[in-house]
Every structure is written in structure tokens, then in C-alpha cells.
XYZ file of C-alpha atoms in Angstrom:
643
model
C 120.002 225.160 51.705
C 118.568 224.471 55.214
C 114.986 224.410 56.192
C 115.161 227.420 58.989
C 113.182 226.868 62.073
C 110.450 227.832 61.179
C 110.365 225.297 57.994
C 111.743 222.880 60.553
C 108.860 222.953 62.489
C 106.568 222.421 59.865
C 108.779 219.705 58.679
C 108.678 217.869 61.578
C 104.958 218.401 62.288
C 103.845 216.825 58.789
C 106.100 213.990 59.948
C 104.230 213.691 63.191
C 100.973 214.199 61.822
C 102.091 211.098 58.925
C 102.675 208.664 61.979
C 100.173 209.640 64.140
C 98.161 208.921 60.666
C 100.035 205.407 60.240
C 99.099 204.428 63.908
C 95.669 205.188 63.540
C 95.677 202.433 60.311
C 97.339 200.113 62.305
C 94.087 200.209 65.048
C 90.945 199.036 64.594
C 87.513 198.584 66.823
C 86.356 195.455 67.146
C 83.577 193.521 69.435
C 84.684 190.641 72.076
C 82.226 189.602 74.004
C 80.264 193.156 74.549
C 83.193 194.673 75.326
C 84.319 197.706 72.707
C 88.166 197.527 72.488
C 90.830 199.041 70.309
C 93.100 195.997 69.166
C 96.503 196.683 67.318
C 97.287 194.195 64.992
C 98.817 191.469 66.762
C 101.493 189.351 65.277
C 102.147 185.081 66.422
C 105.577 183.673 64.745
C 105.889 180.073 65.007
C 109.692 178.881 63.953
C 111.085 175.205 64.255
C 114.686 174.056 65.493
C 116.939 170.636 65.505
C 114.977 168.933 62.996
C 112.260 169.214 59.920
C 108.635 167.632 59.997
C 108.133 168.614 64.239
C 104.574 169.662 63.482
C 104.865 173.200 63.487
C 102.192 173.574 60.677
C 99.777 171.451 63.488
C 101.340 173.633 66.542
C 100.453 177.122 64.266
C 96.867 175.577 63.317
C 96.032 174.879 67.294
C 97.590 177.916 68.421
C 95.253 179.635 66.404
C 92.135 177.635 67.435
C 92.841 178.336 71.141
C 92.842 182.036 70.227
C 89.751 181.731 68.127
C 88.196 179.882 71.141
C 89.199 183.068 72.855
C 87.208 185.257 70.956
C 89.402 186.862 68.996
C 89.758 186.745 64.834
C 92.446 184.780 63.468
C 93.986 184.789 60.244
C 97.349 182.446 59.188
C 100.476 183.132 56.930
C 102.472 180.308 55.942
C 106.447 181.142 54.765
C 107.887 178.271 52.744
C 111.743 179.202 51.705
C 112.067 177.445 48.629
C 112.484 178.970 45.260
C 109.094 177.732 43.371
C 106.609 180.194 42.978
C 104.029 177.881 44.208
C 103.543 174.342 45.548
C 101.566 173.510 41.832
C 104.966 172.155 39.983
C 106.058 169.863 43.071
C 105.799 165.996 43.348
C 103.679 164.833 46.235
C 106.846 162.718 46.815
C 108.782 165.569 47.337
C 106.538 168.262 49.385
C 102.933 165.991 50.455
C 100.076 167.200 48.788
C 99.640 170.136 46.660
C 96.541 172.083 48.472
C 93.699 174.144 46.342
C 92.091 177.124 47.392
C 88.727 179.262 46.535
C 91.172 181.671 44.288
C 92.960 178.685 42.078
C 96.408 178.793 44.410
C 98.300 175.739 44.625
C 99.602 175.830 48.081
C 101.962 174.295 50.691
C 99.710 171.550 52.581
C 99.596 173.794 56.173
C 97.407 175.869 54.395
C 94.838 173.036 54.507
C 95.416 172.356 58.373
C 95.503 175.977 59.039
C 91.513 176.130 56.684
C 90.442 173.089 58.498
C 91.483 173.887 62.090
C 90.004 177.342 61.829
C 87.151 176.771 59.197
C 88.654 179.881 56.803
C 89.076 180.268 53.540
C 92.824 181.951 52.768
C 93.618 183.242 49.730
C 97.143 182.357 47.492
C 98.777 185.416 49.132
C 98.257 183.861 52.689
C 101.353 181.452 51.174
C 104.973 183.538 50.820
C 107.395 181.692 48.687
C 111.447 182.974 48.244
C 110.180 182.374 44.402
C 107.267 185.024 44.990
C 109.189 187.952 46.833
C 111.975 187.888 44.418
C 109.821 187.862 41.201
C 107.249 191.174 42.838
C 110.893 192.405 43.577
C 112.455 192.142 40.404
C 109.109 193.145 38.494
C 109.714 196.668 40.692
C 113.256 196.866 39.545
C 112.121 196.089 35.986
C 109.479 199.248 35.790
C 112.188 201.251 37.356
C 110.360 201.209 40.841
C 113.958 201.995 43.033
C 115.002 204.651 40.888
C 118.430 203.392 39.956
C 119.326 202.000 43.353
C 121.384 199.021 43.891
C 118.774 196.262 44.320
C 120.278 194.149 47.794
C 118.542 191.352 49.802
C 118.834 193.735 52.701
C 116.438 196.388 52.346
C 114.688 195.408 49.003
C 113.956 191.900 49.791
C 113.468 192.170 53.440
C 111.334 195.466 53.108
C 108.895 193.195 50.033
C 108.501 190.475 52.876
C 107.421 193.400 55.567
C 104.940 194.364 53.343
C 103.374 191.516 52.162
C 102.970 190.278 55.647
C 101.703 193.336 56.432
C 99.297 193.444 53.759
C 98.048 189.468 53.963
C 97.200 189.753 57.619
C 94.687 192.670 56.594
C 92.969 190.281 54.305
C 89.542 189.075 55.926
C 89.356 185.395 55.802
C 86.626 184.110 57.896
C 83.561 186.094 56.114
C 83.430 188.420 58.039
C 84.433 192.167 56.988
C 87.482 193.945 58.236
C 90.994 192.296 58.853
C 91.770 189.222 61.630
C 92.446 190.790 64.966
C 95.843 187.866 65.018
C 97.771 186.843 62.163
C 99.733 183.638 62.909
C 103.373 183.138 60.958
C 104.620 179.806 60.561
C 108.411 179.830 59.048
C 108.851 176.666 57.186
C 112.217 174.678 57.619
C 114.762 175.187 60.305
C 116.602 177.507 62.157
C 119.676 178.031 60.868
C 119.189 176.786 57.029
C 120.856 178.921 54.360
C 117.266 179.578 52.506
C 115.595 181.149 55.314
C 117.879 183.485 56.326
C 116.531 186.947 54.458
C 112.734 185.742 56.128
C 114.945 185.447 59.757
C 116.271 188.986 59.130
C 112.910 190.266 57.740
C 110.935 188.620 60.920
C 113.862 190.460 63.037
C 112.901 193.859 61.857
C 109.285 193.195 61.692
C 109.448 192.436 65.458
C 110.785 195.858 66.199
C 108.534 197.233 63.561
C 105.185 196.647 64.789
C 106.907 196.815 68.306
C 106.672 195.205 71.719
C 103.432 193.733 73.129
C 102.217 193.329 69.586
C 104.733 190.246 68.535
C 104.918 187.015 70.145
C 107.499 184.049 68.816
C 106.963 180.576 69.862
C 109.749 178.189 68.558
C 109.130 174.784 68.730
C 112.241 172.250 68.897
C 112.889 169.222 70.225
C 113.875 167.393 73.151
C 114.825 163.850 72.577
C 115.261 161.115 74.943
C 118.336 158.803 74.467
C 117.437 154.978 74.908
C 120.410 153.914 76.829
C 119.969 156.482 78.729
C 116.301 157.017 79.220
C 117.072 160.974 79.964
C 115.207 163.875 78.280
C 118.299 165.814 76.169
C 117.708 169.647 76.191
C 121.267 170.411 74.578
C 119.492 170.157 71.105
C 116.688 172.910 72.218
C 119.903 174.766 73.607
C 121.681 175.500 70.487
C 118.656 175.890 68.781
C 117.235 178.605 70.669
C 121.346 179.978 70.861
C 121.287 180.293 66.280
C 117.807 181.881 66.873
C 119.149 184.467 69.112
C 122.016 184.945 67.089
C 120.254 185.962 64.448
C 118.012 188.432 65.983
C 115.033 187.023 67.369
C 114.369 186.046 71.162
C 111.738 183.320 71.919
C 108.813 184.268 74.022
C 107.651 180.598 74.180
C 109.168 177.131 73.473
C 107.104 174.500 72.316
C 108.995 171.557 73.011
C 108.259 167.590 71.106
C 109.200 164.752 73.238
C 107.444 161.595 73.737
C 106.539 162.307 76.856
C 105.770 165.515 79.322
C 109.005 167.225 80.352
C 110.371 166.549 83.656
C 110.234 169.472 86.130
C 114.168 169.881 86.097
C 114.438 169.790 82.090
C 111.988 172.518 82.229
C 114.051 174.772 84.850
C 117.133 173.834 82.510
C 115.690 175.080 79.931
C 114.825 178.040 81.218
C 118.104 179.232 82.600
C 119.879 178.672 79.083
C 117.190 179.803 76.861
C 116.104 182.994 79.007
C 112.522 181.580 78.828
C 110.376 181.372 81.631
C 109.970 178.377 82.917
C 105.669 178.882 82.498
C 106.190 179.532 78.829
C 108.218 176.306 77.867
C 105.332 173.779 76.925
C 105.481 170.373 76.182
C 103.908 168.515 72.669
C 104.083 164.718 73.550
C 102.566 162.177 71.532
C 99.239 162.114 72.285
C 96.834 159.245 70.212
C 95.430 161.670 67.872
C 96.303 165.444 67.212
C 92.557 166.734 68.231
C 94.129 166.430 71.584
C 96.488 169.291 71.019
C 94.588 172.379 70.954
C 93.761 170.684 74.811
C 97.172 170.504 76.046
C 98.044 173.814 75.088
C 94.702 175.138 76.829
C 95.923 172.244 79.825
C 99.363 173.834 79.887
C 97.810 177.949 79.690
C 99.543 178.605 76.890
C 96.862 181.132 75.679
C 97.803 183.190 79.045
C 101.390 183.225 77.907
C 100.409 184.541 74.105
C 97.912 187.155 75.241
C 100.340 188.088 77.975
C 102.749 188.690 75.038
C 100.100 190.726 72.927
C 98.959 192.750 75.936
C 95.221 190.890 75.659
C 94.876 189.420 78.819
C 91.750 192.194 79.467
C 90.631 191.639 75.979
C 90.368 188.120 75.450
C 87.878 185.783 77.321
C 88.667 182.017 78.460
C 88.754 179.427 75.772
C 85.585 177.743 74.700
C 86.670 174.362 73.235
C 83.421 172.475 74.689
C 82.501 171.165 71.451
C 86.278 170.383 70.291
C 86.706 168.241 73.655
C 83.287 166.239 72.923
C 84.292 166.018 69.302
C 87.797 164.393 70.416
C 86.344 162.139 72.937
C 83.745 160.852 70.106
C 86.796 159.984 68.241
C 88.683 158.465 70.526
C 86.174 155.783 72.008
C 85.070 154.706 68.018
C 85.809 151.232 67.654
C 83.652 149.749 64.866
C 85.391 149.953 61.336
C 84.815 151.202 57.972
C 87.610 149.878 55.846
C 88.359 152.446 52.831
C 91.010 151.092 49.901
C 92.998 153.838 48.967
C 93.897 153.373 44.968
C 96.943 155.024 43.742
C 100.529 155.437 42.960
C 102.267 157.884 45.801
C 100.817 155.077 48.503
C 104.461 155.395 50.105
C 103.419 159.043 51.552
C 100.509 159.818 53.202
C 101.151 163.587 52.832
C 99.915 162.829 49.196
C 96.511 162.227 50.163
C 96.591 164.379 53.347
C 92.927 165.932 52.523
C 91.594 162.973 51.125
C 92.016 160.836 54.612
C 91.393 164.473 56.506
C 88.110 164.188 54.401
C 87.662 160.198 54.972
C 88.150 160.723 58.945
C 85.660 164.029 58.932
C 83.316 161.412 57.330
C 83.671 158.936 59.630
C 83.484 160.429 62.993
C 80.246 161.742 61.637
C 79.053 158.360 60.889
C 80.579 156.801 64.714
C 82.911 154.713 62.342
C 86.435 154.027 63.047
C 88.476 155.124 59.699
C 90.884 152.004 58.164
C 92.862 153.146 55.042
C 94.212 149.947 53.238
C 96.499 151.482 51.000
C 96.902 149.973 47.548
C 99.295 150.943 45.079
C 97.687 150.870 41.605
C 100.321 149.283 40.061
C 100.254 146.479 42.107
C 97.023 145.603 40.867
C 98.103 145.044 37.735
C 98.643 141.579 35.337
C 102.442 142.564 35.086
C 102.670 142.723 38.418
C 100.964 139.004 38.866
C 104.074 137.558 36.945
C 106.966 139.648 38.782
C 105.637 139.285 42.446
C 102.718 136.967 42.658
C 102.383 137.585 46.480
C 102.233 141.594 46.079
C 99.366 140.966 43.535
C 97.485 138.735 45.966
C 98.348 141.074 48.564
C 96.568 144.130 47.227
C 94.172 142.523 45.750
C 93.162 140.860 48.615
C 93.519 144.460 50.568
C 90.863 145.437 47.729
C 88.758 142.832 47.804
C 88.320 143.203 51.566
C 87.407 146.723 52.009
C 83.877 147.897 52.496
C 84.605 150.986 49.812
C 87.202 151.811 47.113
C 88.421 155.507 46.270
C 90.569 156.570 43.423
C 91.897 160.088 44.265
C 93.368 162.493 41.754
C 97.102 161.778 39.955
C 99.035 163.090 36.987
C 100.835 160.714 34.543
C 100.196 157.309 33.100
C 101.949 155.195 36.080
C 99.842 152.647 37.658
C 96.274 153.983 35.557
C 95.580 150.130 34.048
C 95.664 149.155 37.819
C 92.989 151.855 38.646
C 91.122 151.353 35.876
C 90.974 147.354 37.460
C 89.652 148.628 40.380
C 87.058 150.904 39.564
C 85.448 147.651 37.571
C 85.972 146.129 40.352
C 83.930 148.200 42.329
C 81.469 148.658 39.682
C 80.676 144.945 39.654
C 80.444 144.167 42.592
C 78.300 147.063 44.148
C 81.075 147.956 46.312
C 80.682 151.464 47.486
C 83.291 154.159 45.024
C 84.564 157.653 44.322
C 86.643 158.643 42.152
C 87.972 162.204 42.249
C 89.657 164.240 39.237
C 91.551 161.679 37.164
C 89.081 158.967 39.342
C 86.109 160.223 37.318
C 88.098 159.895 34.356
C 89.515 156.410 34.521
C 85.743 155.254 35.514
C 84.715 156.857 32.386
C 87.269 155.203 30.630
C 86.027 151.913 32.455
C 82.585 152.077 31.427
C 83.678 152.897 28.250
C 85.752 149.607 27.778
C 83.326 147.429 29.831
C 79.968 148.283 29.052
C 80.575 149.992 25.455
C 82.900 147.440 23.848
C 85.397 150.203 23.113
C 88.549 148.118 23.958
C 90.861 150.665 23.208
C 88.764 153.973 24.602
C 91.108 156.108 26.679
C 92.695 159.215 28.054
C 94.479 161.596 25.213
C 96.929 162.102 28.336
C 98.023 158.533 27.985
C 97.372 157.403 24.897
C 96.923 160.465 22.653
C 96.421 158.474 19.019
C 93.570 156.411 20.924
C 90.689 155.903 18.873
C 88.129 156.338 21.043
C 89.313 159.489 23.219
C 87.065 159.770 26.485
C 88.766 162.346 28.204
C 90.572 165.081 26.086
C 92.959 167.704 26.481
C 90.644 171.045 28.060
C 90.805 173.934 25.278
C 92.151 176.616 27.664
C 95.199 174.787 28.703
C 98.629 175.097 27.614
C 101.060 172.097 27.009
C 104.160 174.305 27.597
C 103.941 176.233 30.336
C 102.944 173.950 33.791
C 102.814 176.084 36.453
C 99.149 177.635 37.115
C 97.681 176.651 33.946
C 95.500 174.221 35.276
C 91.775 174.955 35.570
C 92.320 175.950 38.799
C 89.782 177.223 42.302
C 86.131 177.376 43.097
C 83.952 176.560 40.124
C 80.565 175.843 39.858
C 78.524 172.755 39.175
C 74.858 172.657 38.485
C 72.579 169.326 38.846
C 70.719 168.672 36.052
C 69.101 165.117 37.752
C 67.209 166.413 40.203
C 67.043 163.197 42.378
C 70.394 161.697 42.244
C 72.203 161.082 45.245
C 74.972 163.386 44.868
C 72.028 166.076 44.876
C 70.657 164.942 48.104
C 73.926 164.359 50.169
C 74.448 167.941 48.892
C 70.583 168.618 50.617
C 68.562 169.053 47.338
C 70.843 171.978 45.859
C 70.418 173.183 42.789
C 74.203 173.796 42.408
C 77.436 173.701 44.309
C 80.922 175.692 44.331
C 83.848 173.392 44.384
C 87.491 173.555 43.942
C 89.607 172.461 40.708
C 92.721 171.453 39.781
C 92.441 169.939 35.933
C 93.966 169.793 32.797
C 91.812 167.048 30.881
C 87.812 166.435 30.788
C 85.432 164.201 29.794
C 85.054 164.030 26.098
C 81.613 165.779 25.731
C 80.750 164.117 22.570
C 80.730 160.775 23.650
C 78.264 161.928 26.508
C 75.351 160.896 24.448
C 76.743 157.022 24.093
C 77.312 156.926 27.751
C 74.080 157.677 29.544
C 72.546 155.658 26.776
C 74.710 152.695 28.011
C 73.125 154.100 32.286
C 75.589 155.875 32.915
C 74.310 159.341 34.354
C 76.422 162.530 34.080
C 74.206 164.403 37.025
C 76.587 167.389 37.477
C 78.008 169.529 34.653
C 79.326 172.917 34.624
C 77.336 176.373 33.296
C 77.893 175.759 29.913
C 76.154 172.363 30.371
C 79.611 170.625 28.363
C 81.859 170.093 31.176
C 81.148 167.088 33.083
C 81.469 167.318 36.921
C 79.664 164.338 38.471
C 79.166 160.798 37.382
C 76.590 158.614 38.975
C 75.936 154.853 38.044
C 71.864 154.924 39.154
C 72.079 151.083 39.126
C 74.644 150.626 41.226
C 74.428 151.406 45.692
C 77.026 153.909 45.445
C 79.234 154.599 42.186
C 80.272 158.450 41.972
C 82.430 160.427 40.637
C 83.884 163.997 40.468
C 85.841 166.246 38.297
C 86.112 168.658 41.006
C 88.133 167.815 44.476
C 85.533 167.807 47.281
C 88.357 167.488 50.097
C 89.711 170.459 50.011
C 86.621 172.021 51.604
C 85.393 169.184 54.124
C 86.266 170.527 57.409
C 85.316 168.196 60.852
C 82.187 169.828 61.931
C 81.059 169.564 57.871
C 82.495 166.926 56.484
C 82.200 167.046 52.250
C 79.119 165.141 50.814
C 80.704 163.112 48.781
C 82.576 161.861 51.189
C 79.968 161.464 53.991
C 77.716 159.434 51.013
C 80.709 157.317 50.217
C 81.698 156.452 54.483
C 77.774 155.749 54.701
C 77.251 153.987 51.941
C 80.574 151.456 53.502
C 78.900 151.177 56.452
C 75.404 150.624 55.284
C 74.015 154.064 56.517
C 73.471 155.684 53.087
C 70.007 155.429 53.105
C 69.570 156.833 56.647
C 72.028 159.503 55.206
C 70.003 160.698 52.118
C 66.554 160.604 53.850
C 68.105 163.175 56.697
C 70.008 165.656 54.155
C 67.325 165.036 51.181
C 64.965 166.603 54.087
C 67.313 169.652 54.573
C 66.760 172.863 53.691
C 68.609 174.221 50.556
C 72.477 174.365 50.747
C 74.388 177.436 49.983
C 77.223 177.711 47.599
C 79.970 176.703 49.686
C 78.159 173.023 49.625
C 76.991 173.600 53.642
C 73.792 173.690 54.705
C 72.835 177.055 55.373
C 75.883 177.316 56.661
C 75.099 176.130 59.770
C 78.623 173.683 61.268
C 76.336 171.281 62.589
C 76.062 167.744 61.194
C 73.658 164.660 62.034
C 74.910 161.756 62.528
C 72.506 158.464 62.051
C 73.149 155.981 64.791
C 71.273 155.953 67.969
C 69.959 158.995 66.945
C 72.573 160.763 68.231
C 74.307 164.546 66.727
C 77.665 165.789 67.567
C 77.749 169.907 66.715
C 80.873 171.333 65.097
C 84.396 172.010 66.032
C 87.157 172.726 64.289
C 90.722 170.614 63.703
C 92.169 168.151 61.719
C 94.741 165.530 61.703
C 98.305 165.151 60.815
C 100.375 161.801 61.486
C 103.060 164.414 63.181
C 101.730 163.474 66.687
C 99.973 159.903 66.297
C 101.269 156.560 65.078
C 102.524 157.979 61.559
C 99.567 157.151 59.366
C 97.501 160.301 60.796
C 94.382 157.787 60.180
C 93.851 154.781 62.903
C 95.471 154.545 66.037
């Protein structure tokens, strides 16, 4: 039975009233400068081509610090095509480090660059995994959700990744309220690989979606140069950009990785067989460290060319990166150097620890110190070791023994823990500066507890679970079978209950701090009692006053120690306490330090003072203010630390 014109009209006007509706959603009013201005939501897709590990994670990050220098609000999404759920279950071999945030996600590592570069806090949702859309998919078709339809990749699954997209980039992330006025998309991967493909076809539709003006795609690829020939090869970039127009999308922008600045002619190449013009093709050559980035793509305009693509050329204002460029150039001319020995067992990646020497660097630009990371596997330390390769065992231990601070960062599993365990008595002798983080804490626990308590066989129930004398214990809530997520996971908070230790003052006299977890053992809290009676101090603890959280050895220049992972929230401008105490103590500021911050005014939660970005830093007097970034070996010498 038909409508009849008259119910056609009112058909079509609900329809027309429901997108007019829809539109309005999509706009919102926000202040640049003092200029009032309607902003759609804007969309910035950042894809990679030819080969893995380009830097697109470093290329999305700066991107969205030139627009945040711009004035605008920025907020990131990360895609990573693999079928986990989440980055938690993954070795650090296998995928770098698994990254924390404030909510208890275990995230891909870009998520860190992306917090650190923009000084955000994303949430787990701000991370789409294949593993993620499928299961919200399948939990719809469970409940009955598509009404008996045949469940396909194409609508179901690209539809679910529409939406979420859709519904992360309305997800304030910089404290302030109402959503980002720019989300930026990083695809993880490559063009063209099998896994990817219902994202590529998703990202296709989306683009037509949200419609022109309002999405921008910058691919990145690369454009090697062939020794024997000494020529810059742009057939790679070519076919690249060819599979990524096959398959729907056309690049506004190509970001291109060479070693050096593409020749004039490569670029005009380029242009004619990628349809690109030839002031939108940039150039990411190696540059000494990757602070330099965000000021080649400022050098190079390539904010003109994304707010020309997102129709806010009128909206946006010029970039300020004033205190980025004087934060870079600090960094750059440091020559004098604080030698840090890395302890632990995935020493063969730096991924691994990729917030640990972010955190280390933050540190030591603050304190005008040049960052060396001797990296010691823990293993090697050890007496087995001494009689299957006596020269590795000198080797690290004379790495150790030369370094003017030791850290132990977090781990899983009972490889290479005796070898730790040397070094954090080690350290402990011989007033050498230390932190220990997560399973750090815990095998300097389990130190004292050998050394200084005679309890020769004290341990970890996660390595030794008949042990006698069990230090650290399984926690209560977690769950042996199940891995994934069932750590004690996020932002938790630690009280000080010694008011004057020195944890409390780098942290500027708070009486508590919110810090992020990632746990499944814990100090034994009955054995507490034996160990500050033998001087050792358990200064931090949790609400319930029976979770430890920091260790401090009062005796001893600087011996700390933390359940919680203070890394994951140092950013450059404020670089993480613990971290700042431990680069000071190294390079014999610590005192300086703690009179300054023990002078400050009380710190809020997020462990900041006042919030305020600025830091001091304690030689000649001198203060740099705060910018944003972060480093990734992608576009330095491979160790993303010293250059």
C-alpha cells in the first residue's frame, strides 16, 4: 500500500527534518583565538606504504602538535589490525612496549607518543583492534541486535568501525569539556596487507560519509636511494599510492622517508603519477632527533596543506611552536653525560622500554644532561653466565659498574631476576643512585630481604611459589587463568605516610599522587613490619594502608622504588618525579632538586604541580618552559636515546 502524496510529503519531511537534526550534532561552537566559529568535525588519516616501522605513529603525533600549535583541539585514534583484543597479552619482543592508560587499557605504544606529543590523556577506546570490532559485533548478533540478518564484513563490520570512530573522536581528552575539534587516524601496518583491508573499506566510506573538506589522508611511504646508484627511487611510493587508490582512497598528502630532502624532479615525478600536488608531497629525512619533526613539517607548510583540506585556513591561526624550537635546541647542544644502566631481559629492543628512556630523556633535558643508556641484560650479570662467557660477564658488569645510576624497569617471568636482584645490591652498596619500577620494587624487596635480613631463600611466589619466606605474593583479586586485563590495571592512588621522604618532595610535598598500574603480585604486607625495622622505609602505600607503593632506603643518596609505573605519565615539559630525582641524583643535582620542588606549592593528582607545564631546571639558574613531543629511534640513529 503506497504512502499517497500527501503521506509522501510528510515522509520525506521527517526525513529532512532527521538530517538537518544529524548535521546540527555533527557542528559545534568553539573559541580560536576570539574568533566564534562553527567547526565540523574534522577527520586526519595517516596510512603507511612499501614498508612497516616508517614512523607513522611519530608523523600522526607531530601532525597533531602542529595543529594544536594552531589553535585548534586535537584528539588521536590509533587502528592496529591484528586480532588481540588489546596490546596486554603481547611480548615486548613481538609489538615494543605494552602502554598503560588512566582507564587500565593496555595499548599499542603510539598511544604513548600520541599522550606525550600532545600532553592528553586517551582512553582504551582511542585504540581499535580487528579483535575489538568483531567481539562488539558478534555480542550484537548474539542479543539478536540485526534481527536475523546475515552478519557480513561489509556492512556489519565496516558500519561497527564507522561508529566507533565516530564515537571516540567525540570523547574529550585534553580536560577540557566538549569533543576535539580534529581527530587524527593512524592505520597501523601497510597498504595492501590482507588484515587491514575491512579498516581500508571502512576509511573509504567514512571519507564520503563525513564528506569533502572535512577528511584529509596523508600517506606516508618511502623513497629509497639505491647505493650504486646514489638516485632517490619513487617507483616504490608509485605503487604504493596506485594499491591505495585501488582500494578507494586518494591521498591528499604524501609524507615521504628518505635520508635526505627530495630532489626537485622526484618531487614533480611524484606528482604526475600520484595525482598529488607537488606542494603537498613532503619530505621526513633523518634529522638527529625526532623533536625536529613537528619543525619540518611547519618548514615545509604542511599545516596550510591540512587546513586547506579541512576548509580551516580562516579558522586556524599560524603555529606557535616557540617553546618546542627552544626545547629542541636545548637538546641538541647538551653534551655533558649522565650514564643510566638499563637492567633487564628484552635489552635487544628498545621498543620494550620506549617510556622508560622517553621518561629518562624528559629527565635529562630538564637537568642540561646528555642521556647514555648502557643497556645490560640481566642475565648477563649472572654467576652462570661468568662460566659460559667470561667476557659478556665482565662486559656488563663493567657497563654496570660504570654508570652514574642503575634502573630496573618492570618484567614478567623468572628469566634473568637473580641477575637483577645482583644489581639492585649492587646499587644498594655502593650508594649508586636506583629505581626500580613494578617487578624493580619487588626484586629490591627481595634483596633487602636476603641481604640485610638473613633470609637466604626469601622470594617472589611468582618464581619460587614453595619459598619459605614469600616477599611478594600473588594480589587477591587476580586470576591465574584468565591473562588478558586481569592485572591491577590504570590510575590508582598512593598516599605518603613519611612526610619528609624524598619521593614526597620530588612530588612537591603532596600528600598523595595518582599513578598508573599494571600488576599482578605485591609486596607481602606481613613482612612489612621486619623490613622497616631492618631501615627500610615503605613511604607510599595505597588507601587501605596494605599495599605497598614506594620504597625508600633513608640511608642510602638515592634508593627508590615503585609499584606503580611513573613513565607512562612523564611528558617533556613535566618530566615524572621519580625520574627527575633519579637523573639528579646521577648527576649530583638531587639536592638542588628537592630544595626547589620541596618549596613548591602542593601538587595535584595527576603528580604536576598545579598543573602548571613548566619545570626548573638547576644549573646556571636557568628554566626551560614546556613543550610537547617525544622521541622514537624511527628518525635518529636507532637507539631513540643519544645521538
Amino acid at each position: 500500500m503506497g504512502l499517497g502524496r500527501e503521506g509522501k510529503k510528510e515522509h520525506h519531511h521527517i526525513f529532512a527534518k532527521k538530517q538537518k537534526k544529524q548535521k546540527q550534532k555533527k557542528k559545534k561552537k568553539v573559541r580560536v583565538g576570539f574568533v566564534k566559529t562553527v567547526i565540523e568535525k574534522k577527520y586526519v588519516l595517516v596510512t603507511g606504504g612499501v614498508v612497516s616501522g616508517l614512523g607513522k605513529g611519530v608523523t600522526a603525533s607531530s601532525i597533531g602538535l602542529l595543529l594544536k600549535a594552531c589553535g585548534l583541539r586535537v584528539t588521536s585514534i590509533k587502528i592496529d589490525p591484528y586480532l588481540n583484543t588489546d596490546a596486554g597479552t603481547m611480548s615486548p619482543f613481538e609489538h615494543g612496549e605494552v602502554f598503560v592508560l588512566d582507564d587500565g587499557g593496555e595499548v599499542d605504544l603510539d598511544l604513548g607518543n600520541y599522550e606525550r606529543f600532545l600532553d592528553i590523556k586517551l582512553t582504551r577506546d582511542n585504540n581499535i583492534t580487528t579483535g575489538k570490532i568483531y567481539q562488539s559485533v558478534l555480542e550484537k548478533e548474539r542479543r539478536g541486535d540485526y534481527l536475523g540478518k546475515t552478519v557480513q564484513v561489509v556492512p556489519h563490520i565496516t558500519d561497527a568501525i564507522q561508529e566507533w570512530i565516530e564515537r571516540v573522536a567525540s570523547i574529550p581528552v585534553d580536560g577540557k569539556e566538549g569533543p576535539a575539534d580534529v581527530c587524527v587516524i593512524e592505520l597501523g601496518g601497510t597498504i595492501g596487507d590482507i588484515e587491514s583491508m575491512p579498516f581500508i573499506e571502512a576509511l573509504g566510506q567514512f571519507s564520503y560519509h563525513v564528506g569533502p573538506g572535512n577528511f584529509c589522508l596523508i600517506h606516508v611511504s618511502l623513497v629509497p636511494v639505491l647505493n650504486v646508484v646514489g638516485e632517490q627511487k619513487t617507483k616504490p611510493t608509485q605503487h604504493s599510492v596506485r594499491g591505495l587508490r585501488g582500494l578507494g582512497l586518494t591521498p591528499n598528502i604524501l609524507a615521504c622517508r628518505s635520508t635526505k630532502a627530495l630532489e626537485d624532479n622526484v618531487k614533480a615525478k611524484l606528482s604526475q603519477f600520484c595525482h598529488v600536488a607537488a606542494e603537498n608531497i613532503l619530505t621526513l629525512y633523518d634529522v638527529p632527533n625526532i623533536w625536529h619533526i613537528p619543525l619540518l613539517l611547519r618548514d615545509q607548510k604542511a599545516h596550510e596543506a591540512i587546513l586547506k583540506g579541512l576548509n580551516l585556513l580562516g579558522v586556524a591561526r599560524e603555529p606557535d611552536l616557540q617553546e618546542w624550537t627552544a626545547r629542541t635546541r636545548v637538546y641538541d647542544i647538551l653534551h655533558e653525560p649522565v650514564r643510566i644502566a638499563m637492567v633487564g631481559k628484552y635489552t635487544g629492543l628498545s621498543d620494550s622500554y620506549l617510556s622508560v628512556l622517553k621518561a629518562l630523556l624528559h629527565a635529562s633535558v630538564a637537568c642540561r644532561r646528555k642521556l647514555v643508556v648502557e643497556w645490560v641484560a640481566a642475565g648477563d650479570l649472572e654467576d652462570v653466565t661468568a662460566t659460559e662467557a667470561p667476557d659478556v660477564y665482565k662486559n656488563a658488569w663493567d657497563l654496570l659498574k660504570g654508570s652514574d645510576g642503575v634502573l630496573v624497569p618492570g618484567g614478567f617471568g623468572d628469566r634473568g631476576v637473580q641477575g637483577k636482584i645482583l644489581a639492585a645490591k649492587y646499587a644498594r652498596e655502593n650508594k649508586v643512585p636506583f629505581l626500580g619500577i613494578c617487578l624493580g620494587m619487588q626484586i629490591a624487596v627481595i634483596e633487602f630481604a636476603r641481604s640485610a635480613l638473613g633470609l637466604h631463600d626469601a622470594n617472589s611466589t611468582e618464581f619460587d611459589p614453595e619459598t619459605s619466606h614469600p616477599c611478594v605474593i600473588f594480589m587477591p583479586e587476580g586470576s591465574k587463568t584468565y591473562m588478558g586485563g586481569t592485572m591491577r590495571l590504570g590510575s590508582r592512588r598512593t598516599y605518603f605516610k613519611v612526610p619528609n621522604c624524598k619521593s614526597a618532595k620530588l612530588y612537591s610535598n603532596a600528600s598523595f599522587v595518582d599513578e598508573r598500574h599494571r600488576h599482578r603480585y605485591e609486596v607481602n604486607p606481613n613482612m612489612v613490619p621486619q623490613f622497616e625495622n631492618a631501615g627500610l622505609s615503605f613511604v607510599g602505600r595505597d588507601e587501605t594502608g596494605r599495599r605497598m607503593e614506594i620504597i625508600e632506603l633513608p640511608s642510602h643518596p638515592y634508593f627508590v622504588g615503585t609499584q606503580f609505573h611513573p613513565e607512562f605519565k612523564s611528558r617533556p615539559g613535566k618530566p615524572s618525579a621519580l625520574f627527575l630525582g633519579l637523573i639528579a641524583a646521577a648527576s649530583g643535582q638531587l639536592d638542588a632538586v628537592l630544595q626547589n620542588y620541596g618549596n613548591e606549592s602542593k601538587l595535584l593528582p595527576n603528580g604536576i604541580s598545579n598543573g602548571k607545564p613548566s619545570v626548573k631546571t638547576y644549573q646556571n639558574g636557568n628554566a626551560i618552559k614546556s613543550s610537547n613531543g617525544s622521541l622514537n629511534g624511527v628518525y635518529s640513529n636507532g637507539n631513540g636515546v643519544h645521538h
